Amino acid sequence: MESGEYASASEVMREALCDWKFRRAQRDQIITELGRRWDAGIASGPVTEGNEAFSRVRARLDAKLSDHGAA
């Protein structure tokens, strides 16, 4: 109020409540999205460790390159 931005204490409280509600809604949206992504990750199947996944990709690529070179 001293800065002149608000005319009364009730305006300060109204603004604070509005800001709090907005932040709470944002938090709820973030929590909902994290839950959705968690569920999608679980539904996508078992996890493969990074080095193992890259080894599989390299093996498939090597096989394709070998097949292409042999043709």
Short mmCIF file of C-alpha atoms in Angstrom, two decimals:
data_model
loop_
_atom_site.label_atom_id
_atom_site.label_comp_id
_atom_site.label_asym_id
_atom_site.label_seq_id
_atom_site.Cartn_x
_atom_site.Cartn_y
_atom_site.Cartn_z
CA MET A 1 0.00 0.00 0.00
CA GLU A 2 2.87 2.36 0.73
CA SER A 3 4.07 2.11 -2.87
CA GLY A 4 0.67 3.22 -4.12
CA GLU A 5 0.07 0.03 -6.05
CA TYR A 6 -2.90 -0.88 -3.85
CA ALA A 7 -5.54 1.43 -2.39
CA SER A 8 -6.47 -0.76 0.56
CA ALA A 9 -5.52 -3.82 2.57
CA SER A 10 -8.45 -5.69 1.04
CA GLU A 11 -6.98 -5.14 -2.43
CA VAL A 12 -3.69 -6.59 -1.21
CA MET A 13 -5.49 -9.63 0.22
CA ARG A 14 -7.60 -10.07 -2.93
CA GLU A 15 -4.48 -10.00 -5.12
CA ALA A 16 -2.65 -12.42 -2.82
CA LEU A 17 -5.59 -14.84 -2.84
CA CYS A 18 -5.86 -14.64 -6.62
CA ASP A 19 -2.14 -15.34 -6.98
CA TRP A 20 -2.35 -18.25 -4.53
CA LYS A 21 -5.29 -19.81 -6.42
CA PHE A 22 -3.42 -19.44 -9.73
CA ARG A 23 -0.27 -21.09 -8.37
CA ARG A 24 -2.31 -23.87 -6.80
CA ALA A 25 -4.06 -24.55 -10.12
CA GLN A 26 -0.68 -24.63 -11.90
CA ARG A 27 0.68 -27.07 -9.31
CA ASP A 28 -2.36 -29.31 -9.73
CA GLN A 29 -1.89 -29.29 -13.51
CA ILE A 30 1.79 -30.21 -13.15
CA ILE A 31 0.96 -33.06 -10.77
CA THR A 32 -1.71 -34.35 -13.16
CA GLU A 33 0.71 -34.21 -16.11
CA LEU A 34 3.45 -35.99 -14.15
CA GLY A 35 0.96 -38.71 -13.26
CA ARG A 36 -0.07 -39.06 -16.90
CA ARG A 37 3.56 -39.34 -18.01
CA TRP A 38 4.31 -41.85 -15.23
CA ASP A 39 1.38 -44.02 -16.33
CA ALA A 40 2.48 -43.79 -19.98
CA GLY A 41 6.00 -44.86 -19.02
CA ILE A 42 4.74 -47.84 -17.05
CA ALA A 43 2.41 -48.82 -19.89
CA SER A 44 5.25 -48.65 -22.43
CA GLY A 45 6.75 -51.86 -21.11
CA PRO A 46 9.89 -52.96 -19.35
CA VAL A 47 12.86 -50.66 -19.04
CA THR A 48 16.11 -51.47 -20.85
CA GLU A 49 19.36 -50.19 -19.38
CA GLY A 50 21.01 -47.57 -21.61
CA ASN A 51 24.17 -49.49 -22.57
CA GLU A 52 22.15 -52.59 -23.39
CA ALA A 53 19.74 -50.57 -25.54
CA PHE A 54 22.61 -48.98 -27.50
CA SER A 55 24.25 -52.40 -27.96
CA ARG A 56 21.02 -53.75 -29.45
CA VAL A 57 20.71 -50.78 -31.80
CA ARG A 58 24.34 -51.15 -32.91
CA ALA A 59 23.88 -54.88 -33.51
CA ARG A 60 20.80 -54.27 -35.67
CA LEU A 61 22.59 -51.52 -37.60
CA ASP A 62 25.65 -53.73 -38.13
CA ALA A 63 23.40 -56.54 -39.37
CA LYS A 64 21.66 -54.22 -41.83
CA LEU A 65 24.97 -52.85 -43.07
CA SER A 66 26.34 -56.39 -43.51
CA ASP A 67 23.22 -57.44 -45.42
CA HIS A 68 23.46 -54.38 -47.62
CA GLY A 69 27.15 -54.96 -48.33
CA ALA A 70 26.58 -58.65 -49.16
CA ALA A 71 23.86 -57.89 -51.71
#
